[in-house]
PDB file of C-alpha atoms in Angstrom:
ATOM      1  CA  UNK Z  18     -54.472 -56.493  33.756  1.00  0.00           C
ATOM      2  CA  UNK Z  19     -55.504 -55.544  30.276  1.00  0.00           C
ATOM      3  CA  UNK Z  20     -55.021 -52.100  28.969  1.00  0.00           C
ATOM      4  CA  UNK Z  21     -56.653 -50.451  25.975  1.00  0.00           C
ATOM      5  CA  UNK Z  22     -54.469 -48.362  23.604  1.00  0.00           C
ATOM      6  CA  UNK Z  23     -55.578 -45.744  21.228  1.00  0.00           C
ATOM      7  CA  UNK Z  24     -52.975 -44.360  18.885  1.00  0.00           C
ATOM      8  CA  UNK Z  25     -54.371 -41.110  18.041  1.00  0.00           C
ATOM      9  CA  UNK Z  26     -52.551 -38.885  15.420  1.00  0.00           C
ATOM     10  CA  UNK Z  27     -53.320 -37.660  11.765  1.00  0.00           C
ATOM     11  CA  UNK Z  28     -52.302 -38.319   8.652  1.00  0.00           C
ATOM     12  CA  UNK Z  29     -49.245 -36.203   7.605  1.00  0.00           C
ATOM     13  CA  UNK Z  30     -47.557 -35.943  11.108  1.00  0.00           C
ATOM     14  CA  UNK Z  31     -43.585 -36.367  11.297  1.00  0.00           C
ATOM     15  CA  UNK Z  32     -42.445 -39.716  13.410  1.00  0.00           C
ATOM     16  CA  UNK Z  33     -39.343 -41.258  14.362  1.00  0.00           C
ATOM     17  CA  UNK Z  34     -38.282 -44.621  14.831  1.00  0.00           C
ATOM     18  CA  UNK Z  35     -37.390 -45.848  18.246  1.00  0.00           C
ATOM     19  CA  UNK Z  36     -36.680 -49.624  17.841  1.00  0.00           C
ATOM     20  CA  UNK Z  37     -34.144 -51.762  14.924  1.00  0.00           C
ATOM     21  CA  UNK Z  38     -37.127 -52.821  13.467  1.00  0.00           C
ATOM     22  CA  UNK Z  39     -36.044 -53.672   9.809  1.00  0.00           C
ATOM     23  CA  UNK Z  40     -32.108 -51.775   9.432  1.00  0.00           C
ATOM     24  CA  UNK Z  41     -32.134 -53.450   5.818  1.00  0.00           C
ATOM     25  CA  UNK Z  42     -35.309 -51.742   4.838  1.00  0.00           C
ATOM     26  CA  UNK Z  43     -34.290 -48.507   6.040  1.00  0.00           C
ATOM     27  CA  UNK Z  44     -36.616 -49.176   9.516  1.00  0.00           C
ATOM     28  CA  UNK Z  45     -33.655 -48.529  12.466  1.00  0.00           C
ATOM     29  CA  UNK Z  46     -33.429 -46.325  14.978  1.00  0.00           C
ATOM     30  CA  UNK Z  47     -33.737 -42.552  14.142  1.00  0.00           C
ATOM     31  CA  UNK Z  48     -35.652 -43.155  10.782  1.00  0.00           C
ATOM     32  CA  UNK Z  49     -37.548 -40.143  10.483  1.00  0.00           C
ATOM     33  CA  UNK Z  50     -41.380 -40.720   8.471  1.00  0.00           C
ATOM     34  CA  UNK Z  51     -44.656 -39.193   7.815  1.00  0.00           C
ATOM     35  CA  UNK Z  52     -47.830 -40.997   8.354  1.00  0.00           C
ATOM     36  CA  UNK Z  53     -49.748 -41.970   5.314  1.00  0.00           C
ATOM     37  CA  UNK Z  54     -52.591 -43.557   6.401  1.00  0.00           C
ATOM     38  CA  UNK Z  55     -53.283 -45.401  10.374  1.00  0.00           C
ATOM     39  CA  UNK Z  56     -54.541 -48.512  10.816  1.00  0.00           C
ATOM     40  CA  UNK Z  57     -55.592 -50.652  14.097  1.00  0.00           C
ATOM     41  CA  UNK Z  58     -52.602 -53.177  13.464  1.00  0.00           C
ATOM     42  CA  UNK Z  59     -50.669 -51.003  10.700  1.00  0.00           C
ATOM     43  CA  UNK Z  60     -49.045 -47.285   9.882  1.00  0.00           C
ATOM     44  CA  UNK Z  61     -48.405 -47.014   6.461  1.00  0.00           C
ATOM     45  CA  UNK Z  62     -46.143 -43.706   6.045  1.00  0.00           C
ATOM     46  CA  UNK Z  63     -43.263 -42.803   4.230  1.00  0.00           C
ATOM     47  CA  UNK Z  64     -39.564 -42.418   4.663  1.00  0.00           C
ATOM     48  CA  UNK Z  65     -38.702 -38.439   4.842  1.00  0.00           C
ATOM     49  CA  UNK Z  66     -35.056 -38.699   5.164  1.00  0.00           C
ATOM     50  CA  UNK Z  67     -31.431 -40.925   3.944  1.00  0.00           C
ATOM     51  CA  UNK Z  68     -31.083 -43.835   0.839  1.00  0.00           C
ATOM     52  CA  UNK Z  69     -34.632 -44.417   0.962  1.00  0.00           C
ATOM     53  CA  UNK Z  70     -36.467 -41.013   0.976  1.00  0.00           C
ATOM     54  CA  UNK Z  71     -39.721 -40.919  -0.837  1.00  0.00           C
ATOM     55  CA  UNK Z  72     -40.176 -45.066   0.136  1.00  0.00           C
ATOM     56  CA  UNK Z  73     -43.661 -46.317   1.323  1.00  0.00           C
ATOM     57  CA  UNK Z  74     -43.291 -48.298   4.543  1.00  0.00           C
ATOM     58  CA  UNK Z  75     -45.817 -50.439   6.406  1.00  0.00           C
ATOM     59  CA  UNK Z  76     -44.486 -50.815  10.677  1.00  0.00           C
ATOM     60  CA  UNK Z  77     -47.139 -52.932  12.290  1.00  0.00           C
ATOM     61  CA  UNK Z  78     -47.945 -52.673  15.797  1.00  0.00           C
ATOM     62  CA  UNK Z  79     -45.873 -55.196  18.030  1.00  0.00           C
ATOM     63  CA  UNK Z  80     -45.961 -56.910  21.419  1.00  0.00           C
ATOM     64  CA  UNK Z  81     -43.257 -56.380  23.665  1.00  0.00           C
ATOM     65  CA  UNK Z  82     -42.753 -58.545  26.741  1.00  0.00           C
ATOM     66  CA  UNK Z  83     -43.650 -56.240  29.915  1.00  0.00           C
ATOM     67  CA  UNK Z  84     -45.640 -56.716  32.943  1.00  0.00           C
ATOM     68  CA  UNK Z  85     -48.792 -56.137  31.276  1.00  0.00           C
ATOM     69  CA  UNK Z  86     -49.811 -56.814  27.930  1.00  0.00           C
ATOM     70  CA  UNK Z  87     -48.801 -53.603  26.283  1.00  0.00           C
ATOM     71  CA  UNK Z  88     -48.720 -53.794  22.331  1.00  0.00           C
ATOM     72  CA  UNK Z  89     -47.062 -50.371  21.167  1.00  0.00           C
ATOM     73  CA  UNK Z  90     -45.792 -48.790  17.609  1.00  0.00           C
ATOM     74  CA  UNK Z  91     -42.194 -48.778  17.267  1.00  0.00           C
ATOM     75  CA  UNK Z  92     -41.870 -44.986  16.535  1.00  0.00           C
ATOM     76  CA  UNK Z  93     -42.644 -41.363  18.928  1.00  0.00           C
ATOM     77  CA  UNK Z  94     -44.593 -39.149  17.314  1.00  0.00           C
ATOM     78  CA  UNK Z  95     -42.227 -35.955  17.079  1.00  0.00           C
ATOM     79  CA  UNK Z  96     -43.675 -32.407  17.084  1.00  0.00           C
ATOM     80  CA  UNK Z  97     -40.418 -30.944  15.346  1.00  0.00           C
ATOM     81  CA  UNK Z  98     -37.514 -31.580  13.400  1.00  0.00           C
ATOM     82  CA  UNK Z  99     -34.741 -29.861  12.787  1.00  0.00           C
ATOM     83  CA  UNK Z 100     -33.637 -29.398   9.176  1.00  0.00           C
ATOM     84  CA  UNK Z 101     -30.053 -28.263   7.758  1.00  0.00           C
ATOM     85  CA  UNK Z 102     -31.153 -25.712   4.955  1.00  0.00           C
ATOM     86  CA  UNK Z 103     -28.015 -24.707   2.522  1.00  0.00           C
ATOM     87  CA  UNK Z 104     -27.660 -21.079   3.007  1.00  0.00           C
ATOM     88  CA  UNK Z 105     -28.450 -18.981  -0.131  1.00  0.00           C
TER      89      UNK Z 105
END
């Protein structure tokens, strides 16, 4: 069995990581980004919160070992986040 993927999003959408992908880079679980620019085997976005803020990353697409074939991203795109303001 062979299935297709399609990652469809837009540039400037909010992500978080899912997977330990690099913890040294800043790319663990939790890392919250915003997509620069999508690629068929690359996202390119950059690092929105923690040490690293304002860093450009580049997560390729991986293949983990399923039933099928399945290559994924290692992030969910997230429609929200929530954000601790200071109060004025």
């Amino acid at each position: 069995m062979v299935f297709r993927h399609k990652l469809t999003s837009k540039k400037g959408a909010p992500i978080m990581m899912v997977r330990n992908l690099n913890p040294d880079l800043g790319l663990c679980n939790g890392t919250r980004l915003r997509i620069v620019e999508l690629n068929p085997h690359v996202i390119h976005a950059t690092i929105t919160t923690g040490e690293r803020q304002g860093q450009h990353m580049l997560i390729p697409r991986i293949v983990f070992i399923s039933d099928g074939e399945a290559r994924k991203f290692p992030f969910r795109l997230r429609r929200s986040f929530r954000f601790n303001l200071p109060s004025r």
